[in-house]
Coordinates of C-alpha atoms in Angstrom, one line a residue:
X1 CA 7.7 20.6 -56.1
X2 CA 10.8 19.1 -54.1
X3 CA 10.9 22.2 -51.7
X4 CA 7.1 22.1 -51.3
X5 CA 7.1 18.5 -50.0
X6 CA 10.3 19.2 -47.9
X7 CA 8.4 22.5 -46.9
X8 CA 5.4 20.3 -45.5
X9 CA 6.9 17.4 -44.1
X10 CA 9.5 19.9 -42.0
X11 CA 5.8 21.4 -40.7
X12 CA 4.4 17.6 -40.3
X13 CA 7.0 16.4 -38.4
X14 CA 7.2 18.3 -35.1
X15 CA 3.2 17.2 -35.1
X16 CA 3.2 14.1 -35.6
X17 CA 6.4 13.3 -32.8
X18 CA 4.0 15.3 -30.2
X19 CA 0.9 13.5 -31.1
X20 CA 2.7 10.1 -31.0
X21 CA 4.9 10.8 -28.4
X22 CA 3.2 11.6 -25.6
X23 CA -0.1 9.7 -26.4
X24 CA 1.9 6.4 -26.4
X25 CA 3.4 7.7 -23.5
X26 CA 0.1 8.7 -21.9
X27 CA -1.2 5.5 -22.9
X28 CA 0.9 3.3 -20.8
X29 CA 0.4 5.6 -17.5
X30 CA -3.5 5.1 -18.1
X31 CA -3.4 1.5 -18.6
X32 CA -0.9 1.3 -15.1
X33 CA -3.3 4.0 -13.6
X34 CA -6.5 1.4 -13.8
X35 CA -3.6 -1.4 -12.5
X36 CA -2.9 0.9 -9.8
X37 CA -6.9 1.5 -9.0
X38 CA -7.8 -2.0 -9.0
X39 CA -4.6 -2.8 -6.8
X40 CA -6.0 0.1 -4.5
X41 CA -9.7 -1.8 -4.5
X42 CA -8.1 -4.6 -3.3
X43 CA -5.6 -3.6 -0.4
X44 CA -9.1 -1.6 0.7
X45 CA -10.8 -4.4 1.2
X46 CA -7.9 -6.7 2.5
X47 CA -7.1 -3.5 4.8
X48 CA -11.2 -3.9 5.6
X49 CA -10.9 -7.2 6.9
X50 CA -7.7 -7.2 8.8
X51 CA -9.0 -4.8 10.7
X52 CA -12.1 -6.5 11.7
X53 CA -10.2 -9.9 12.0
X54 CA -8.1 -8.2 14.5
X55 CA -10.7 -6.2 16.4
X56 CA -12.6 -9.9 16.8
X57 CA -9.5 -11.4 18.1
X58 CA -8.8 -8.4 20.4
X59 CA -12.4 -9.0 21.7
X60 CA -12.5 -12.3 22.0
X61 CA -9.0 -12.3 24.1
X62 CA -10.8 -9.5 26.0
X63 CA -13.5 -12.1 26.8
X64 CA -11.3 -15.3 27.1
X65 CA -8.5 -13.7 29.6
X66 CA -11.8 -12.2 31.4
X67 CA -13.1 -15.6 32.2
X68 CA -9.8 -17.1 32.4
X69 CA -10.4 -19.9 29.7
X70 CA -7.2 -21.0 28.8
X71 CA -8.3 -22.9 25.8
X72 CA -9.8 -20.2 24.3
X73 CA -6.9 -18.3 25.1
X74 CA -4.8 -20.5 23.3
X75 CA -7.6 -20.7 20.2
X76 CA -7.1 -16.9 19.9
X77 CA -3.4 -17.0 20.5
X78 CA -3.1 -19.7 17.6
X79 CA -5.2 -17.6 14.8
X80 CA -2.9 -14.8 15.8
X81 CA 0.3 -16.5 15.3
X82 CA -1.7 -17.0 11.5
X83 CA -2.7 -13.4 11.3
X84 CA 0.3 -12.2 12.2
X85 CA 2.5 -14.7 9.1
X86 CA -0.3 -13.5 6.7
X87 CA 0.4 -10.3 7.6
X88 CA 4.2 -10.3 7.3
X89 CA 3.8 -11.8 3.9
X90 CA 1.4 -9.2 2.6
X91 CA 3.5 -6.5 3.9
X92 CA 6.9 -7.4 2.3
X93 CA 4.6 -8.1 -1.3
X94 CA 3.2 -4.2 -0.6
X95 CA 6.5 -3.3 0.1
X96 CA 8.0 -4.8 -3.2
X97 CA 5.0 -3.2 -5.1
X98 CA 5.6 0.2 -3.5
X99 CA 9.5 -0.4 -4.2
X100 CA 8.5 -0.5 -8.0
X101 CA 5.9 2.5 -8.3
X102 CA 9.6 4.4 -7.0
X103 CA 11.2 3.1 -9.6
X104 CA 9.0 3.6 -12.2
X105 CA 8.0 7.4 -11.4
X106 CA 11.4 8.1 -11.0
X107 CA 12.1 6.9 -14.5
X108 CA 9.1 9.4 -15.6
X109 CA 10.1 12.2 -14.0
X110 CA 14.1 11.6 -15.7
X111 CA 12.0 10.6 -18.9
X112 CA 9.5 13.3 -18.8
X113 CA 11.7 16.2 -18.3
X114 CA 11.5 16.6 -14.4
X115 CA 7.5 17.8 -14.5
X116 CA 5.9 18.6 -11.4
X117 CA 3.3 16.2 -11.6
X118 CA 6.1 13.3 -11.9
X119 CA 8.1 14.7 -9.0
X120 CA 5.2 14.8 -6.7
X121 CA 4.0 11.5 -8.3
X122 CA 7.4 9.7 -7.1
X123 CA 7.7 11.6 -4.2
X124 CA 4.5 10.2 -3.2
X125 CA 5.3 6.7 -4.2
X126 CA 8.8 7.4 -2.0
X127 CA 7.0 7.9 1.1
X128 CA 4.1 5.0 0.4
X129 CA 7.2 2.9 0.1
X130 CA 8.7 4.1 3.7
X131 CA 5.6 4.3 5.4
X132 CA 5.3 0.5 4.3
X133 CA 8.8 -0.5 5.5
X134 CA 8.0 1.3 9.0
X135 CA 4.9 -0.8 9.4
X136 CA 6.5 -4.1 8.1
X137 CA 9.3 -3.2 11.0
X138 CA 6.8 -2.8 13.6
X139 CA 4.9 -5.5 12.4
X140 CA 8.4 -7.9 12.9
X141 CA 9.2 -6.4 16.0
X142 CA 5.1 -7.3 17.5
X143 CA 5.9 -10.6 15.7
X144 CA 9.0 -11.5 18.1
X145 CA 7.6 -10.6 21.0
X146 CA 4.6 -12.5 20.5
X147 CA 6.6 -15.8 19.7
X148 CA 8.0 -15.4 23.0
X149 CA 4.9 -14.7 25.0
X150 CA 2.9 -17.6 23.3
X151 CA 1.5 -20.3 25.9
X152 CA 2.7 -17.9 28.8
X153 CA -0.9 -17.2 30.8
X154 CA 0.8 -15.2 33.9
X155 CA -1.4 -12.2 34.5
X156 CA 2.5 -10.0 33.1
X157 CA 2.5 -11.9 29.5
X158 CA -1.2 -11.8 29.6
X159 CA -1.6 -7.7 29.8
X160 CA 1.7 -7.5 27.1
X161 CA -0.4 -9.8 24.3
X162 CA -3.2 -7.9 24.8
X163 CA -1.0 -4.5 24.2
X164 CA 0.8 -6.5 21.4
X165 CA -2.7 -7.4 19.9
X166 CA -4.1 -3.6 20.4
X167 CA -0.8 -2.3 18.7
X168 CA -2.0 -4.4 15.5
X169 CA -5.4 -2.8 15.9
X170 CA -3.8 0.4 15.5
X171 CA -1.5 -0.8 12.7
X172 CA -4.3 -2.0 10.6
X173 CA -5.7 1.4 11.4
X174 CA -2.9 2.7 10.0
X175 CA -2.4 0.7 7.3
X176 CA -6.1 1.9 6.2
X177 CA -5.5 5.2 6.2
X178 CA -2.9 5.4 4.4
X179 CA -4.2 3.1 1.8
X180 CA -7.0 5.4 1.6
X181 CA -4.3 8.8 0.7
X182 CA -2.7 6.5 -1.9
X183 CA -6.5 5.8 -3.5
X184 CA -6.9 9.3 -3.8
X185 CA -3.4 10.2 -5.0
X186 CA -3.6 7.5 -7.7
X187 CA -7.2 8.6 -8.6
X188 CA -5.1 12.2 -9.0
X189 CA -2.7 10.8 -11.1
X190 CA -5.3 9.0 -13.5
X191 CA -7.3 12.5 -13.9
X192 CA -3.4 14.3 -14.9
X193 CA -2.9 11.6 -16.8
X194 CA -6.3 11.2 -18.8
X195 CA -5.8 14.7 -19.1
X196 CA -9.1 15.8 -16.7
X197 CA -7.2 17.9 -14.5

């Protein structure tokens, strides 16, 4: 009787580790896959609206430096200063965010047993977090030079804030486009992850 119960729970065993194991495991990578969706929702839209802020800001400089209205120049100059703190603020949050998704997929793939999917996983969160550094660096540098072209309304500082102002257009471009990869990486991961590959 002794060697029959020893006889099943030595088959029992490896069973139940596998089907606890990896389904708590899997568990917790769903549950930060839907954190990592919704986060994705919102940086689209955020993304959405920075870029439409700026392109009405570019436009509206456009039109104030056109007529040379002054006041107006200085109306647009002042919500850009705003824009520009906002966006430095945002960027060094993403950039903490991106920092940990590293962290944490390199733990999975030294957890996990070095699988593909993990690898590619942090190697993908590696890049989203340098990609996200680069633009916070450009993002500085368009930041200094604007503080020191602020109020200046000779025609050379005039044509460099408008440059300055269509480098953030592009940024935000960017910034959206690579927010979009990362939505569709993460919806990859969740599929591996769920198990629907």
């Amino acid at each position: 009787m002794a060697k029959w119960l020893l006889a099943t729970m030595a088959l029992s065993l490896p069973a139940l580790a596998h089907a606890g194991g990896p389904r708590g495991n899997n568990h917790g990578e769903q549950t930060r896959d839907r954190q990592e969706l919704r986060q994705d929702a919102r940086e689209t839209r955020d993304d959405h609206h920075d870029l439409r802020q700026l392109e009405s800001l570019l436009s509206r400089y456009d039109s104030a430096r056109g007529r040379s209205a002054r006041r107006d120049l200085l109306q647009v100059e002042d919500e850009l200063r705003g824009y520009v703190a906002s966006e430095l603020s945002e960027s060094r949050r993403e950039l903490s965010q991106d920092k940990k998704e590293a962290r944490t997929s390199a733990r999975e793939v030294h957890h996990d047993g070095n699988r593909y999917d993990d690898r590619k996983d942090h190697r993908d969160d590696v890049r989203d977090a340098r990609q996200e550094s680069r633009a916070l660096q450009q993002t500085r540098s368009i930041s200094q030079e604007l503080n020191g072209l602020y109020g200046r309304m000779d025609s050379g500082s005039l044509s460099r804030k408008r440059m300055l102002i269509a480098d953030l257009v592009q940024l935000a471009r960017a910034e959206q486009s690579q927010n979009r990869q990362e939505t569709r990486e993460d919806h990859r991961e969740a599929r591996e992850d769920s198990g629907w590959h």
